[in-house]
PDB file of C-alpha atoms in Angstrom:
ATOM      1  CA  UNK O 101    -167.306 -47.519 -45.701  1.00 51.00           C
ATOM      2  CA  UNK O 102    -166.324 -43.879 -46.088  1.00 53.00           C
ATOM      3  CA  UNK O 103    -169.982 -42.865 -45.726  1.00 60.00           C
ATOM      4  CA  UNK O 104    -170.257 -44.825 -42.481  1.00 67.00           C
ATOM      5  CA  UNK O 105    -167.130 -43.128 -41.123  1.00 68.00           C
ATOM      6  CA  UNK O 106    -168.572 -39.669 -41.875  1.00 78.00           C
ATOM      7  CA  UNK O 107    -170.697 -40.019 -38.741  1.00 85.00           C
ATOM      8  CA  UNK O 108    -167.614 -39.131 -36.684  1.00 87.00           C
ATOM      9  CA  UNK O 109    -167.287 -35.677 -38.199  1.00 85.00           C
ATOM     10  CA  UNK O 110    -170.960 -34.868 -37.661  1.00 89.00           C
ATOM     11  CA  UNK O 111    -171.299 -36.271 -34.146  1.00 92.00           C
ATOM     12  CA  UNK O 112    -168.018 -34.860 -32.825  1.00 91.00           C
ATOM     13  CA  UNK O 113    -168.412 -31.361 -34.288  1.00 91.00           C
ATOM     14  CA  UNK O 114    -170.068 -29.777 -31.189  1.00 93.00           C
ATOM     15  CA  UNK O 115    -167.401 -31.133 -28.848  1.00 92.00           C
ATOM     16  CA  UNK O 116    -164.588 -30.055 -31.160  1.00 88.00           C
ATOM     17  CA  UNK O 117    -166.111 -26.601 -31.366  1.00 88.00           C
ATOM     18  CA  UNK O 118    -166.344 -26.377 -27.568  1.00 89.00           C
ATOM     19  CA  UNK O 119    -162.709 -27.375 -27.350  1.00 86.00           C
ATOM     20  CA  UNK O 120    -161.292 -25.051 -29.999  1.00 82.00           C
ATOM     21  CA  UNK O 121    -163.286 -22.130 -28.567  1.00 84.00           C
ATOM     22  CA  UNK O 122    -162.492 -22.913 -24.948  1.00 88.00           C
ATOM     23  CA  UNK O 123    -161.931 -19.787 -22.810  1.00 90.00           C
ATOM     24  CA  UNK O 124    -158.646 -21.213 -21.505  1.00 88.00           C
ATOM     25  CA  UNK O 125    -156.752 -19.791 -24.486  1.00 83.00           C
ATOM     26  CA  UNK O 126    -157.818 -16.232 -23.701  1.00 83.00           C
ATOM     27  CA  UNK O 127    -156.770 -16.581 -20.059  1.00 85.00           C
ATOM     28  CA  UNK O 128    -153.134 -17.525 -20.659  1.00 83.00           C
ATOM     29  CA  UNK O 129    -151.703 -14.046 -20.568  1.00 80.00           C
ATOM     30  CA  UNK O 130    -148.341 -14.349 -18.825  1.00 84.00           C
ATOM     31  CA  UNK O 131    -145.373 -16.649 -18.442  1.00 85.00           C
ATOM     32  CA  UNK O 132    -146.768 -17.709 -15.050  1.00 90.00           C
ATOM     33  CA  UNK O 133    -149.984 -18.791 -16.779  1.00 90.00           C
ATOM     34  CA  UNK O 134    -147.967 -20.791 -19.313  1.00 89.00           C
ATOM     35  CA  UNK O 135    -146.032 -22.471 -16.518  1.00 92.00           C
ATOM     36  CA  UNK O 136    -149.258 -23.446 -14.777  1.00 94.00           C
ATOM     37  CA  UNK O 137    -150.725 -24.759 -18.010  1.00 92.00           C
ATOM     38  CA  UNK O 138    -147.661 -26.815 -18.925  1.00 93.00           C
ATOM     39  CA  UNK O 139    -147.260 -28.330 -15.453  1.00 96.00           C
ATOM     40  CA  UNK O 140    -150.697 -29.938 -15.841  1.00 96.00           C
ATOM     41  CA  UNK O 141    -150.803 -30.485 -19.614  1.00 93.00           C
ATOM     42  CA  UNK O 142    -147.500 -32.387 -19.627  1.00 96.00           C
ATOM     43  CA  UNK O 143    -149.315 -35.465 -18.313  1.00 97.00           C
ATOM     44  CA  UNK O 144    -151.508 -35.485 -21.424  1.00 94.00           C
ATOM     45  CA  UNK O 145    -148.402 -35.173 -23.600  1.00 92.00           C
ATOM     46  CA  UNK O 146    -146.912 -38.142 -21.742  1.00 96.00           C
ATOM     47  CA  UNK O 147    -149.889 -40.528 -21.717  1.00 94.00           C
ATOM     48  CA  UNK O 148    -150.481 -39.941 -25.432  1.00 92.00           C
ATOM     49  CA  UNK O 149    -147.456 -42.148 -26.127  1.00 93.00           C
ATOM     50  CA  UNK O 150    -149.036 -45.081 -24.296  1.00 95.00           C
ATOM     51  CA  UNK O 151    -151.985 -44.943 -26.691  1.00 94.00           C
ATOM     52  CA  UNK O 152    -149.590 -44.895 -29.638  1.00 92.00           C
ATOM     53  CA  UNK O 153    -147.423 -47.729 -28.326  1.00 95.00           C
ATOM     54  CA  UNK O 154    -150.452 -49.874 -27.461  1.00 96.00           C
ATOM     55  CA  UNK O 155    -151.541 -49.633 -31.091  1.00 93.00           C
ATOM     56  CA  UNK O 156    -148.038 -50.510 -32.254  1.00 95.00           C
ATOM     57  CA  UNK O 157    -147.826 -53.535 -29.951  1.00 95.00           C
ATOM     58  CA  UNK O 158    -151.180 -54.870 -31.157  1.00 94.00           C
ATOM     59  CA  UNK O 159    -150.988 -53.972 -34.847  1.00 94.00           C
ATOM     60  CA  UNK O 160    -147.368 -54.928 -35.563  1.00 96.00           C
ATOM     61  CA  UNK O 161    -145.141 -57.750 -34.400  1.00 94.00           C
ATOM     62  CA  UNK O 162    -142.980 -56.837 -31.392  1.00 91.00           C
ATOM     63  CA  UNK O 163    -142.380 -60.442 -30.336  1.00 91.00           C
ATOM     64  CA  UNK O 164    -139.694 -62.995 -31.192  1.00 95.00           C
ATOM     65  CA  UNK O 165    -139.597 -64.942 -33.391  1.00 96.00           C
ATOM     66  CA  UNK O 166    -141.095 -62.341 -35.729  1.00 95.00           C
ATOM     67  CA  UNK O 167    -144.198 -63.101 -37.761  1.00 96.00           C
ATOM     68  CA  UNK O 168    -145.844 -60.899 -40.431  1.00 95.00           C
ATOM     69  CA  UNK O 169    -148.475 -58.377 -39.371  1.00 92.00           C
ATOM     70  CA  UNK O 170    -152.043 -59.387 -40.190  1.00 87.00           C
ATOM     71  CA  UNK O 171    -152.779 -55.969 -41.671  1.00 84.00           C
ATOM     72  CA  UNK O 172    -149.568 -54.624 -43.293  1.00 88.00           C
ATOM     73  CA  UNK O 173    -151.086 -51.281 -44.317  1.00 84.00           C
ATOM     74  CA  UNK O 174    -152.248 -50.549 -40.767  1.00 85.00           C
ATOM     75  CA  UNK O 175    -148.900 -51.729 -39.397  1.00 90.00           C
ATOM     76  CA  UNK O 176    -147.115 -49.334 -41.720  1.00 88.00           C
ATOM     77  CA  UNK O 177    -149.329 -46.463 -40.610  1.00 85.00           C
ATOM     78  CA  UNK O 178    -148.754 -46.961 -36.894  1.00 88.00           C
ATOM     79  CA  UNK O 179    -145.012 -47.536 -37.355  1.00 92.00           C
ATOM     80  CA  UNK O 180    -144.722 -44.232 -39.215  1.00 87.00           C
ATOM     81  CA  UNK O 181    -146.680 -42.474 -36.476  1.00 85.00           C
ATOM     82  CA  UNK O 182    -144.480 -43.988 -33.767  1.00 90.00           C
ATOM     83  CA  UNK O 183    -141.341 -43.027 -35.676  1.00 90.00           C
ATOM     84  CA  UNK O 184    -142.462 -39.405 -35.798  1.00 85.00           C
ATOM     85  CA  UNK O 185    -143.747 -39.157 -32.218  1.00 87.00           C
ATOM     86  CA  UNK O 186    -141.015 -41.125 -30.462  1.00 92.00           C
ATOM     87  CA  UNK O 187    -137.951 -40.127 -32.489  1.00 92.00           C
ATOM     88  CA  UNK O 188    -138.528 -36.754 -34.124  1.00 90.00           C
ATOM     89  CA  UNK O 189    -135.872 -34.021 -34.025  1.00 90.00           C
ATOM     90  CA  UNK O 190    -135.973 -30.939 -31.828  1.00 89.00           C
ATOM     91  CA  UNK O 191    -135.244 -27.380 -32.933  1.00 89.00           C
ATOM     92  CA  UNK O 192    -131.510 -28.100 -32.717  1.00 89.00           C
ATOM     93  CA  UNK O 193    -131.728 -31.229 -34.865  1.00 91.00           C
ATOM     94  CA  UNK O 194    -131.334 -33.656 -31.938  1.00 93.00           C
ATOM     95  CA  UNK O 195    -133.428 -36.838 -32.047  1.00 93.00           C
ATOM     96  CA  UNK O 196    -135.993 -37.074 -29.258  1.00 93.00           C
ATOM     97  CA  UNK O 197    -139.665 -37.728 -28.606  1.00 93.00           C
ATOM     98  CA  UNK O 198    -142.276 -34.988 -28.649  1.00 91.00           C
ATOM     99  CA  UNK O 199    -142.668 -35.558 -24.916  1.00 94.00           C
ATOM    100  CA  UNK O 200    -138.979 -34.792 -24.358  1.00 95.00           C
ATOM    101  CA  UNK O 201    -139.344 -31.680 -26.518  1.00 93.00           C
ATOM    102  CA  UNK O 202    -142.152 -30.582 -24.231  1.00 93.00           C
ATOM    103  CA  UNK O 203    -139.962 -31.084 -21.175  1.00 96.00           C
ATOM    104  CA  UNK O 204    -137.307 -28.923 -22.846  1.00 94.00           C
ATOM    105  CA  UNK O 205    -139.915 -26.229 -23.369  1.00 92.00           C
ATOM    106  CA  UNK O 206    -140.970 -26.468 -19.721  1.00 94.00           C
ATOM    107  CA  UNK O 207    -137.398 -26.076 -18.553  1.00 95.00           C
ATOM    108  CA  UNK O 208    -136.922 -23.084 -20.853  1.00 92.00           C
ATOM    109  CA  UNK O 209    -139.802 -21.161 -19.257  1.00 91.00           C
ATOM    110  CA  UNK O 210    -138.966 -22.332 -15.743  1.00 94.00           C
ATOM    111  CA  UNK O 211    -141.969 -24.614 -15.291  1.00 96.00           C
ATOM    112  CA  UNK O 212    -141.761 -27.274 -12.570  1.00 96.00           C
ATOM    113  CA  UNK O 213    -141.120 -30.763 -14.022  1.00 97.00           C
ATOM    114  CA  UNK O 214    -140.777 -32.523 -10.668  1.00 96.00           C
ATOM    115  CA  UNK O 215    -144.222 -34.170 -10.680  1.00 95.00           C
ATOM    116  CA  UNK O 216    -143.940 -35.737 -14.145  1.00 97.00           C
ATOM    117  CA  UNK O 217    -140.360 -36.889 -13.490  1.00 96.00           C
ATOM    118  CA  UNK O 218    -141.475 -38.434 -10.184  1.00 95.00           C
ATOM    119  CA  UNK O 219    -144.253 -40.358 -11.939  1.00 95.00           C
ATOM    120  CA  UNK O 220    -141.846 -41.721 -14.555  1.00 95.00           C
ATOM    121  CA  UNK O 221    -139.322 -42.694 -11.884  1.00 95.00           C
ATOM    122  CA  UNK O 222    -142.020 -44.624 -10.020  1.00 94.00           C
ATOM    123  CA  UNK O 223    -143.083 -46.388 -13.214  1.00 95.00           C
ATOM    124  CA  UNK O 224    -139.495 -47.339 -13.996  1.00 96.00           C
ATOM    125  CA  UNK O 225    -139.179 -48.829 -10.512  1.00 96.00           C
ATOM    126  CA  UNK O 226    -142.188 -51.063 -11.195  1.00 95.00           C
ATOM    127  CA  UNK O 227    -145.039 -49.209  -9.513  1.00 94.00           C
ATOM    128  CA  UNK O 228    -148.309 -49.928 -11.402  1.00 94.00           C
ATOM    129  CA  UNK O 229    -149.952 -46.943 -13.071  1.00 94.00           C
ATOM    130  CA  UNK O 230    -153.193 -47.755 -11.215  1.00 91.00           C
ATOM    131  CA  UNK O 231    -151.479 -47.150  -7.879  1.00 92.00           C
ATOM    132  CA  UNK O 232    -149.898 -43.931  -9.101  1.00 91.00           C
ATOM    133  CA  UNK O 233    -153.314 -42.618 -10.112  1.00 91.00           C
ATOM    134  CA  UNK O 234    -154.318 -42.750  -6.456  1.00 88.00           C
ATOM    135  CA  UNK O 235    -151.662 -40.110  -5.740  1.00 77.00           C
ATOM    136  CA  UNK O 236    -153.556 -37.118  -4.391  1.00 78.00           C
ATOM    137  CA  UNK O 237    -150.648 -34.770  -5.152  1.00 87.00           C
ATOM    138  CA  UNK O 238    -151.832 -34.840  -8.764  1.00 93.00           C
ATOM    139  CA  UNK O 239    -154.736 -32.583  -9.666  1.00 95.00           C
ATOM    140  CA  UNK O 240    -158.076 -34.391  -9.721  1.00 95.00           C
ATOM    141  CA  UNK O 241    -158.679 -33.425 -13.350  1.00 96.00           C
ATOM    142  CA  UNK O 242    -155.256 -34.813 -14.340  1.00 97.00           C
ATOM    143  CA  UNK O 243    -155.895 -38.106 -12.534  1.00 96.00           C
ATOM    144  CA  UNK O 244    -159.312 -38.410 -14.192  1.00 96.00           C
ATOM    145  CA  UNK O 245    -157.784 -37.740 -17.606  1.00 97.00           C
ATOM    146  CA  UNK O 246    -155.043 -40.347 -17.125  1.00 97.00           C
ATOM    147  CA  UNK O 247    -157.487 -42.876 -15.673  1.00 96.00           C
ATOM    148  CA  UNK O 248    -159.632 -42.631 -18.794  1.00 97.00           C
ATOM    149  CA  UNK O 249    -156.598 -43.196 -21.033  1.00 97.00           C
ATOM    150  CA  UNK O 250    -155.350 -46.274 -19.229  1.00 97.00           C
ATOM    151  CA  UNK O 251    -158.835 -47.727 -18.764  1.00 97.00           C
ATOM    152  CA  UNK O 252    -159.311 -47.430 -22.519  1.00 97.00           C
ATOM    153  CA  UNK O 253    -155.997 -49.193 -23.100  1.00 97.00           C
ATOM    154  CA  UNK O 254    -156.765 -51.978 -20.624  1.00 96.00           C
ATOM    155  CA  UNK O 255    -160.133 -52.741 -22.246  1.00 96.00           C
ATOM    156  CA  UNK O 256    -158.137 -53.706 -25.356  1.00 95.00           C
ATOM    157  CA  UNK O 257    -160.672 -52.710 -28.011  1.00 95.00           C
ATOM    158  CA  UNK O 258    -158.356 -51.547 -30.756  1.00 94.00           C
ATOM    159  CA  UNK O 259    -161.020 -49.665 -32.717  1.00 93.00           C
ATOM    160  CA  UNK O 260    -161.845 -47.670 -29.551  1.00 96.00           C
ATOM    161  CA  UNK O 261    -158.184 -47.020 -28.738  1.00 95.00           C
ATOM    162  CA  UNK O 262    -157.647 -45.860 -32.317  1.00 92.00           C
ATOM    163  CA  UNK O 263    -160.691 -43.565 -32.063  1.00 93.00           C
ATOM    164  CA  UNK O 264    -159.428 -41.997 -28.833  1.00 94.00           C
ATOM    165  CA  UNK O 265    -156.038 -41.478 -30.485  1.00 89.00           C
ATOM    166  CA  UNK O 266    -157.401 -40.191 -33.798  1.00 86.00           C
ATOM    167  CA  UNK O 267    -160.241 -37.940 -32.692  1.00 86.00           C
ATOM    168  CA  UNK O 268    -159.352 -37.234 -29.074  1.00 82.00           C
ATOM    169  CA  UNK O 269    -155.699 -36.318 -29.500  1.00 76.00           C
ATOM    170  CA  UNK O 270    -154.942 -35.249 -33.074  1.00 62.00           C
ATOM    171  CA  UNK O 271    -155.170 -31.614 -34.121  1.00 52.00           C
ATOM    172  CA  UNK O 272    -156.426 -30.364 -30.757  1.00 58.00           C
ATOM    173  CA  UNK O 273    -154.105 -27.399 -30.347  1.00 58.00           C
ATOM    174  CA  UNK O 274    -155.698 -24.600 -32.380  1.00 51.00           C
ATOM    175  CA  UNK O 275    -153.779 -22.015 -34.358  1.00 55.00           C
ATOM    176  CA  UNK O 276    -155.014 -19.324 -31.957  1.00 53.00           C
ATOM    177  CA  UNK O 277    -152.874 -20.868 -29.213  1.00 66.00           C
ATOM    178  CA  UNK O 278    -149.810 -20.685 -31.477  1.00 67.00           C
ATOM    179  CA  UNK O 279    -150.540 -17.022 -32.197  1.00 62.00           C
ATOM    180  CA  UNK O 280    -150.980 -16.288 -28.494  1.00 64.00           C
ATOM    181  CA  UNK O 281    -147.658 -17.909 -27.592  1.00 69.00           C
ATOM    182  CA  UNK O 282    -145.878 -16.023 -30.376  1.00 68.00           C
ATOM    183  CA  UNK O 283    -147.274 -12.767 -29.042  1.00 66.00           C
ATOM    184  CA  UNK O 284    -145.829 -13.559 -25.632  1.00 68.00           C
ATOM    185  CA  UNK O 285    -142.465 -14.312 -27.246  1.00 70.00           C
ATOM    186  CA  UNK O 286    -142.563 -10.896 -28.884  1.00 68.00           C
ATOM    187  CA  UNK O 287    -142.631  -9.505 -25.364  1.00 65.00           C
ATOM    188  CA  UNK O 288    -139.243 -11.102 -24.748  1.00 70.00           C
ATOM    189  CA  UNK O 289    -140.318 -14.322 -23.011  1.00 73.00           C
ATOM    190  CA  UNK O 290    -138.133 -17.441 -23.602  1.00 76.00           C
ATOM    191  CA  UNK O 291    -140.553 -19.625 -25.548  1.00 81.00           C
ATOM    192  CA  UNK O 292    -138.617 -20.850 -28.584  1.00 85.00           C
ATOM    193  CA  UNK O 293    -138.776 -24.536 -27.572  1.00 87.00           C
ATOM    194  CA  UNK O 294    -142.509 -24.344 -26.818  1.00 85.00           C
ATOM    195  CA  UNK O 295    -143.291 -22.633 -30.115  1.00 84.00           C
ATOM    196  CA  UNK O 296    -141.237 -25.220 -32.014  1.00 86.00           C
ATOM    197  CA  UNK O 297    -143.039 -28.047 -30.223  1.00 85.00           C
ATOM    198  CA  UNK O 298    -146.485 -26.620 -30.982  1.00 81.00           C
ATOM    199  CA  UNK O 299    -145.698 -25.842 -34.620  1.00 80.00           C
ATOM    200  CA  UNK O 300    -144.088 -29.244 -35.144  1.00 80.00           C
ATOM    201  CA  UNK O 301    -147.027 -30.981 -33.471  1.00 73.00           C
ATOM    202  CA  UNK O 302    -149.562 -29.262 -35.740  1.00 71.00           C
ATOM    203  CA  UNK O 303    -147.449 -29.729 -38.869  1.00 72.00           C
ATOM    204  CA  UNK O 304    -146.927 -33.459 -38.351  1.00 67.00           C
ATOM    205  CA  UNK O 305    -150.444 -34.230 -37.140  1.00 60.00           C
ATOM    206  CA  UNK O 306    -152.186 -32.207 -39.831  1.00 58.00           C
ATOM    207  CA  UNK O 307    -150.072 -33.150 -42.832  1.00 59.00           C
ATOM    208  CA  UNK O 308    -149.107 -36.708 -41.975  1.00 63.00           C
ATOM    209  CA  UNK O 309    -150.414 -38.356 -38.815  1.00 63.00           C
ATOM    210  CA  UNK O 310    -154.000 -37.138 -39.076  1.00 65.00           C
ATOM    211  CA  UNK O 311    -154.710 -38.711 -42.490  1.00 72.00           C
ATOM    212  CA  UNK O 312    -152.807 -41.857 -41.472  1.00 74.00           C
ATOM    213  CA  UNK O 313    -154.879 -42.214 -38.313  1.00 76.00           C
ATOM    214  CA  UNK O 314    -158.134 -41.913 -40.272  1.00 78.00           C
ATOM    215  CA  UNK O 315    -157.015 -44.711 -42.598  1.00 81.00           C
ATOM    216  CA  UNK O 316    -156.194 -46.827 -39.563  1.00 84.00           C
ATOM    217  CA  UNK O 317    -159.667 -46.186 -38.138  1.00 85.00           C
ATOM    218  CA  UNK O 318    -161.321 -47.381 -41.338  1.00 85.00           C
ATOM    219  CA  UNK O 319    -159.284 -50.588 -41.359  1.00 86.00           C
ATOM    220  CA  UNK O 320    -160.001 -51.372 -37.708  1.00 89.00           C
ATOM    221  CA  UNK O 321    -163.744 -50.685 -37.886  1.00 89.00           C
ATOM    222  CA  UNK O 322    -164.112 -52.549 -41.222  1.00 84.00           C
ATOM    223  CA  UNK O 323    -167.566 -51.049 -41.699  1.00 84.00           C
ATOM    224  CA  UNK O 324    -168.890 -52.904 -38.643  1.00 88.00           C
ATOM    225  CA  UNK O 325    -171.789 -50.875 -37.195  1.00 91.00           C
ATOM    226  CA  UNK O 326    -171.128 -51.991 -33.609  1.00 94.00           C
ATOM    227  CA  UNK O 327    -167.421 -51.141 -33.808  1.00 94.00           C
ATOM    228  CA  UNK O 328    -168.212 -47.747 -35.311  1.00 93.00           C
ATOM    229  CA  UNK O 329    -170.684 -47.075 -32.484  1.00 94.00           C
ATOM    230  CA  UNK O 330    -168.160 -48.081 -29.789  1.00 96.00           C
ATOM    231  CA  UNK O 331    -165.415 -46.066 -31.464  1.00 95.00           C
ATOM    232  CA  UNK O 332    -167.678 -43.009 -31.650  1.00 94.00           C
ATOM    233  CA  UNK O 333    -168.549 -43.296 -27.959  1.00 97.00           C
ATOM    234  CA  UNK O 334    -164.852 -43.532 -27.123  1.00 96.00           C
ATOM    235  CA  UNK O 335    -164.036 -40.491 -29.254  1.00 94.00           C
ATOM    236  CA  UNK O 336    -166.798 -38.457 -27.599  1.00 96.00           C
ATOM    237  CA  UNK O 337    -165.579 -39.406 -24.146  1.00 96.00           C
ATOM    238  CA  UNK O 338    -162.006 -38.496 -25.093  1.00 95.00           C
ATOM    239  CA  UNK O 339    -163.077 -35.019 -26.178  1.00 94.00           C
ATOM    240  CA  UNK O 340    -165.169 -34.602 -23.031  1.00 96.00           C
ATOM    241  CA  UNK O 341    -162.144 -35.545 -20.916  1.00 96.00           C
ATOM    242  CA  UNK O 342    -159.972 -33.006 -22.761  1.00 93.00           C
ATOM    243  CA  UNK O 343    -162.575 -30.310 -22.148  1.00 93.00           C
ATOM    244  CA  UNK O 344    -162.637 -31.287 -18.456  1.00 96.00           C
ATOM    245  CA  UNK O 345    -158.847 -31.045 -18.377  1.00 95.00           C
ATOM    246  CA  UNK O 346    -159.005 -27.569 -19.922  1.00 93.00           C
ATOM    247  CA  UNK O 347    -161.738 -26.590 -17.421  1.00 97.00           C
ATOM    248  CA  UNK O 348    -159.551 -27.722 -14.534  1.00 97.00           C
ATOM    249  CA  UNK O 349    -156.479 -25.862 -15.767  1.00 95.00           C
ATOM    250  CA  UNK O 350    -158.508 -22.699 -16.361  1.00 95.00           C
ATOM    251  CA  UNK O 351    -159.976 -22.821 -12.865  1.00 96.00           C
ATOM    252  CA  UNK O 352    -156.481 -23.257 -11.439  1.00 93.00           C
ATOM    253  CA  UNK O 353    -155.087 -20.317 -13.423  1.00 92.00           C
ATOM    254  CA  UNK O 354    -157.987 -18.108 -12.313  1.00 90.00           C
ATOM    255  CA  UNK O 355    -157.460 -19.220  -8.708  1.00 87.00           C
ATOM    256  CA  UNK O 356    -153.797 -18.251  -8.870  1.00 74.00           C
ATOM    257  CA  UNK O 357    -154.724 -14.842 -10.280  1.00 59.00           C
ATOM    258  CA  UNK O 358    -157.143 -14.226  -7.418  1.00 50.00           C
ATOM    259  CA  UNK O 359    -154.521 -15.143  -4.846  1.00 49.00           C
TER     260      UNK O 359
END
């Protein structure tokens, strides 16, 4: 089975390379650039949790009365991932999700959190996500990114959802971005929460969640050629959507510089 799964590394390598070498990183040169980046990227931080929770709902038992999970090893993996993503600790030792840490970082640099808070408020009031994605106040590239995520979830193919999570979301913030942010901090910018978030994200995903997610992929595909093919297509599309998101943010940053 491991040999069959190796196709992911080979097929996804060009897209991963395009992503890790994306020119966006070289164009974030000021706190205003960081604000612009975070105000768009926060939606990707938020919708990531819906992928994670969908896997938890389907791979563990969240109903009453409780019944044992069909695949205990996979259930353990996703529960550990959820535990880390939903209830980690921030730089001050306070329990919170990685999304909430990101909001803290946005507030620290003075980024506008109104749009993401408005979306969450609408969701909490019962507005369907599909209707919210028609909101033209969101950037087109953000709406397209979110639409892909929730379409993937609604199609309910767990091996595809797991592929989007594993290969489209894990380990996608390169070390060069960390170095760039640290350099800006050295210039006196208030970025301690952002740097903690990024370092924590890479540490957890690389050392723990990444290997766990790969194990989960193997269990869900079970060596089935058709599932592997569908999962690979989903992973490719996820990386393409992230590149499109980066393209959109870069164009917006460049537009703001010109104006």
